[in-house]
């Protein structure tokens, strides 16, 4: 059999099929394979019909025989055991320098482990984020590859050809970093996506419940928002959702039960932020907000028992909608700043050299969080590659300053009216915490020292010197460094 395929793709669910078609559109010969082999012929006879450079394999042996060397095999299978199973199945057939790529939503520690495992066998591994859903996979996803650095030149052309492009024509795909870096960045992308969605939902709640706006009016507001700084895929689809009616001429959004689902990437981001000690509070609130929404029955019960205020939102509708827009923009800046703080800490922990401007560029197109805003983040990191925090960039600092009165009004009015806006609130609390030179942690340290002799550092002494006070006169002057109470 002739070795003529550029790449193999295993896993013919819709993402896999669409990636194959996308690669084929860009001139690559692809061999398709699937655990349930009948799906290979289904695909060849249906979506891939008439394309003689999409080949089908009915066994691993047949797939291998069709591949050019070094062989590149991409897995688009369910995250978890399916990936490990396929790796084991492929191993006996692979030769030194061959490459396995996992394009699923794998958890980054798995990708770290798998990269080490395959490299120990003289093979190459890539774990890559692919974002943009079915449409993205077909016509241009954001692709975030990490793994064995030697593998990047083998797939760079294919990946950059099939990826989304920015308005300036740059590919939304570049090398992210070693082992699990690609999947980590994809995970963070998904966390930020949770945050963006929650912020939009809070804006919707304020418009709907606070300002009593109709779907039509909200549709119009989102249409306007999408023309400015908030221009993004999520604002755009929200606009369309708010205007969408069913066959009965009724709004579909009003018929949808208010309980959110989740697949876990937001949770992973939050767990990782806790592991790394990074205050990624907005994504955390977004995850918890979904959990609160899922407690539907309890909420219905509680709504008849727990009292709220009688106040409603004050001020003119038009002015308050503009306040909400600014609150959303400011909160979004905080959320992305927190996301990049997390990436920076993860890079330290896992020894990745991340290019933050490059990551913003990868998210600029193709993926769910794509937006004009990400172009501004890329510019900030271009101006200052070692920027400590996005909030400190001149552009974002000024936007925050110009939004903050509106932001504070929205949070204050929401609190007065009893409308839950946890993401707006946590963003503002973080902003105020981050810009406060002296926080009350002096008292906290005193408390810890009081009950646990945990010691403290002093404002009038160099960092790294620890002191203990015998607060009660009973505990002695021995600190917890010596014994634990
Ligand atoms: P299937 O068609 O044989 O079910 C998305 O579910 C893709 O992952 C499908 O191609 C599916 O193959 C594959 N998949 C799911 N679980 C799998 C497993 N345990 N082993 C191999 N492939 C699996």
mmCIF file with all atom_site columns, N, CA and C and ligand atoms in Angstrom, residues 10-14 33-37 39 76-79 81-83 85-86, ligand 1:
data_model
loop_
_atom_site.group_PDB
_atom_site.id
_atom_site.type_symbol
_atom_site.label_atom_id
_atom_site.label_alt_id
_atom_site.label_comp_id
_atom_site.label_asym_id
_atom_site.label_entity_id
_atom_site.label_seq_id
_atom_site.pdbx_PDB_ins_code
_atom_site.Cartn_x
_atom_site.Cartn_y
_atom_site.Cartn_z
_atom_site.occupancy
_atom_site.B_iso_or_equiv
_atom_site.pdbx_formal_charge
_atom_site.auth_seq_id
_atom_site.auth_comp_id
_atom_site.auth_asym_id
_atom_site.auth_atom_id
_atom_site.pdbx_PDB_model_num
ATOM   1  N N   . UNK A 1 10 ? -8.093  9.686  14.222 1.00 0.00 ? 10 UNK A N   1
ATOM   2  C CA  . UNK A 1 10 ? -8.915  8.638  14.841 1.00 0.00 ? 10 UNK A CA  1
ATOM   3  C C   . UNK A 1 10 ? -10.022 9.295  15.656 1.00 0.00 ? 10 UNK A C   1
ATOM   4  N N   . UNK A 1 11 ? -11.242 8.870  15.435 1.00 0.00 ? 11 UNK A N   1
ATOM   5  C CA  . UNK A 1 11 ? -12.373 9.413  16.208 1.00 0.00 ? 11 UNK A CA  1
ATOM   6  C C   . UNK A 1 11 ? -13.282 10.200 15.301 1.00 0.00 ? 11 UNK A C   1
ATOM   7  N N   . UNK A 1 12 ? -14.301 9.518  14.780 1.00 0.00 ? 12 UNK A N   1
ATOM   8  C CA  . UNK A 1 12 ? -15.137 10.154 13.757 1.00 0.00 ? 12 UNK A CA  1
ATOM   9  C C   . UNK A 1 12 ? -16.453 10.690 14.317 1.00 0.00 ? 12 UNK A C   1
ATOM   10 N N   . UNK A 1 13 ? -16.416 11.271 15.500 1.00 0.00 ? 13 UNK A N   1
ATOM   11 C CA  . UNK A 1 13 ? -17.555 12.082 15.947 1.00 0.00 ? 13 UNK A CA  1
ATOM   12 C C   . UNK A 1 13 ? -17.475 13.393 15.159 1.00 0.00 ? 13 UNK A C   1
ATOM   13 N N   . UNK A 1 14 ? -18.372 14.314 15.433 1.00 0.00 ? 14 UNK A N   1
ATOM   14 C CA  . UNK A 1 14 ? -18.492 15.473 14.540 1.00 0.00 ? 14 UNK A CA  1
ATOM   15 C C   . UNK A 1 14 ? -17.222 16.340 14.511 1.00 0.00 ? 14 UNK A C   1
ATOM   16 N N   . UNK A 1 33 ? -9.965  6.862  10.798 1.00 0.00 ? 33 UNK A N   1
ATOM   17 C CA  . UNK A 1 33 ? -10.192 5.582  11.473 1.00 0.00 ? 33 UNK A CA  1
ATOM   18 C C   . UNK A 1 33 ? -11.070 5.835  12.695 1.00 0.00 ? 33 UNK A C   1
ATOM   19 N N   . UNK A 1 34 ? -11.800 4.792  13.124 1.00 0.00 ? 34 UNK A N   1
ATOM   20 C CA  . UNK A 1 34 ? -12.671 4.915  14.294 1.00 0.00 ? 34 UNK A CA  1
ATOM   21 C C   . UNK A 1 34 ? -12.773 3.564  14.983 1.00 0.00 ? 34 UNK A C   1
ATOM   22 N N   . UNK A 1 35 ? -12.936 3.607  16.327 1.00 0.00 ? 35 UNK A N   1
ATOM   23 C CA  . UNK A 1 35 ? -13.075 2.345  17.072 1.00 0.00 ? 35 UNK A CA  1
ATOM   24 C C   . UNK A 1 35 ? -14.205 1.494  16.490 1.00 0.00 ? 35 UNK A C   1
ATOM   25 N N   . UNK A 1 36 ? -15.369 2.094  16.353 1.00 0.00 ? 36 UNK A N   1
ATOM   26 C CA  . UNK A 1 36 ? -16.473 1.407  15.681 1.00 0.00 ? 36 UNK A CA  1
ATOM   27 C C   . UNK A 1 36 ? -16.242 1.587  14.188 1.00 0.00 ? 36 UNK A C   1
ATOM   28 N N   . UNK A 1 37 ? -15.689 0.539  13.558 1.00 0.00 ? 37 UNK A N   1
ATOM   29 C CA  . UNK A 1 37 ? -15.127 0.688  12.213 1.00 0.00 ? 37 UNK A CA  1
ATOM   30 C C   . UNK A 1 37 ? -16.186 1.024  11.165 1.00 0.00 ? 37 UNK A C   1
ATOM   31 N N   . UNK A 1 39 ? -18.258 3.205  11.190 1.00 0.00 ? 39 UNK A N   1
ATOM   32 C CA  . UNK A 1 39 ? -18.388 4.661  11.020 1.00 0.00 ? 39 UNK A CA  1
ATOM   33 C C   . UNK A 1 39 ? -17.409 5.224  9.985  1.00 0.00 ? 39 UNK A C   1
ATOM   34 N N   . UNK A 1 76 ? -9.123  12.198 18.181 1.00 0.00 ? 76 UNK A N   1
ATOM   35 C CA  . UNK A 1 76 ? -10.242 13.083 18.541 1.00 0.00 ? 76 UNK A CA  1
ATOM   36 C C   . UNK A 1 76 ? -11.286 12.209 19.220 1.00 0.00 ? 76 UNK A C   1
ATOM   37 N N   . UNK A 1 77 ? -10.861 11.591 20.310 1.00 0.00 ? 77 UNK A N   1
ATOM   38 C CA  . UNK A 1 77 ? -11.754 10.675 21.031 1.00 0.00 ? 77 UNK A CA  1
ATOM   39 C C   . UNK A 1 77 ? -12.071 11.265 22.407 1.00 0.00 ? 77 UNK A C   1
ATOM   40 N N   . UNK A 1 78 ? -12.969 10.626 23.080 1.00 0.00 ? 78 UNK A N   1
ATOM   41 C CA  . UNK A 1 78 ? -13.408 11.081 24.391 1.00 0.00 ? 78 UNK A CA  1
ATOM   42 C C   . UNK A 1 78 ? -12.202 11.204 25.337 1.00 0.00 ? 78 UNK A C   1
ATOM   43 N N   . UNK A 1 79 ? -12.151 12.294 26.100 1.00 0.00 ? 79 UNK A N   1
ATOM   44 C CA  . UNK A 1 79 ? -11.027 12.477 27.032 1.00 0.00 ? 79 UNK A CA  1
ATOM   45 C C   . UNK A 1 79 ? -11.057 11.383 28.090 1.00 0.00 ? 79 UNK A C   1
ATOM   46 N N   . UNK A 1 81 ? -9.948  7.650  29.513 1.00 0.00 ? 81 UNK A N   1
ATOM   47 C CA  . UNK A 1 81 ? -9.448  6.300  29.247 1.00 0.00 ? 81 UNK A CA  1
ATOM   48 C C   . UNK A 1 81 ? -9.283  6.018  27.742 1.00 0.00 ? 81 UNK A C   1
ATOM   49 N N   . UNK A 1 82 ? -10.180 6.564  26.921 1.00 0.00 ? 82 UNK A N   1
ATOM   50 C CA  . UNK A 1 82 ? -10.110 6.288  25.476 1.00 0.00 ? 82 UNK A CA  1
ATOM   51 C C   . UNK A 1 82 ? -8.750  6.705  24.916 1.00 0.00 ? 82 UNK A C   1
ATOM   52 N N   . UNK A 1 83 ? -8.208  7.821  25.419 1.00 0.00 ? 83 UNK A N   1
ATOM   53 C CA  . UNK A 1 83 ? -6.910  8.302  24.933 1.00 0.00 ? 83 UNK A CA  1
ATOM   54 C C   . UNK A 1 83 ? -5.812  7.317  25.356 1.00 0.00 ? 83 UNK A C   1
ATOM   55 N N   . UNK A 1 85 ? -6.145  4.196  26.124 1.00 0.00 ? 85 UNK A N   1
ATOM   56 C CA  . UNK A 1 85 ? -6.348  2.925  25.415 1.00 0.00 ? 85 UNK A CA  1
ATOM   57 C C   . UNK A 1 85 ? -5.783  2.994  23.999 1.00 0.00 ? 85 UNK A C   1
ATOM   58 N N   . UNK A 1 86 ? -6.072  4.091  23.312 1.00 0.00 ? 86 UNK A N   1
ATOM   59 C CA  . UNK A 1 86 ? -5.573  4.204  21.940 1.00 0.00 ? 86 UNK A CA  1
ATOM   60 C C   . UNK A 1 86 ? -4.050  4.313  21.910 1.00 0.00 ? 86 UNK A C   1
HETATM 61 P P1  . LIG B 2 .  ? -17.017 5.156  18.795 1.00 0.00 ? 1  LIG B P1  1
HETATM 62 O O1  . LIG B 2 .  ? -17.597 5.771  17.557 1.00 0.00 ? 1  LIG B O1  1
HETATM 63 O O2  . LIG B 2 .  ? -16.472 3.796  18.553 1.00 0.00 ? 1  LIG B O2  1
HETATM 64 O O3  . LIG B 2 .  ? -17.950 5.221  19.973 1.00 0.00 ? 1  LIG B O3  1
HETATM 65 C C1  . LIG B 2 .  ? -16.370 10.479 20.495 1.00 0.00 ? 1  LIG B C1  1
HETATM 66 O O4  . LIG B 2 .  ? -17.145 9.782  21.433 1.00 0.00 ? 1  LIG B O4  1
HETATM 67 C C2  . LIG B 2 .  ? -15.356 9.566  19.823 1.00 0.00 ? 1  LIG B C2  1
HETATM 68 O O5  . LIG B 2 .  ? -14.589 8.908  20.866 1.00 0.00 ? 1  LIG B O5  1
HETATM 69 C C3  . LIG B 2 .  ? -15.955 8.487  18.977 1.00 0.00 ? 1  LIG B C3  1
HETATM 70 O O6  . LIG B 2 .  ? -15.154 8.360  17.820 1.00 0.00 ? 1  LIG B O6  1
HETATM 71 C C4  . LIG B 2 .  ? -15.878 7.264  19.858 1.00 0.00 ? 1  LIG B C4  1
HETATM 72 O O7  . LIG B 2 .  ? -15.753 6.034  19.169 1.00 0.00 ? 1  LIG B O7  1
HETATM 73 C C5  . LIG B 2 .  ? -14.598 7.539  20.592 1.00 0.00 ? 1  LIG B C5  1
HETATM 74 N N1  . LIG B 2 .  ? -14.522 6.797  21.861 1.00 0.00 ? 1  LIG B N1  1
HETATM 75 C C6  . LIG B 2 .  ? -15.270 6.995  22.981 1.00 0.00 ? 1  LIG B C6  1
HETATM 76 N N2  . LIG B 2 .  ? -14.910 6.157  23.954 1.00 0.00 ? 1  LIG B N2  1
HETATM 77 C C7  . LIG B 2 .  ? -13.912 5.405  23.456 1.00 0.00 ? 1  LIG B C7  1
HETATM 78 C C8  . LIG B 2 .  ? -13.097 4.375  23.986 1.00 0.00 ? 1  LIG B C8  1
HETATM 79 N N3  . LIG B 2 .  ? -13.255 3.960  25.262 1.00 0.00 ? 1  LIG B N3  1
HETATM 80 N N4  . LIG B 2 .  ? -12.164 3.815  23.186 1.00 0.00 ? 1  LIG B N4  1
HETATM 81 C C9  . LIG B 2 .  ? -12.016 4.264  21.924 1.00 0.00 ? 1  LIG B C9  1
HETATM 82 N N5  . LIG B 2 .  ? -12.734 5.230  21.365 1.00 0.00 ? 1  LIG B N5  1
HETATM 83 C C10 . LIG B 2 .  ? -13.671 5.798  22.119 1.00 0.00 ? 1  LIG B C10 1
#
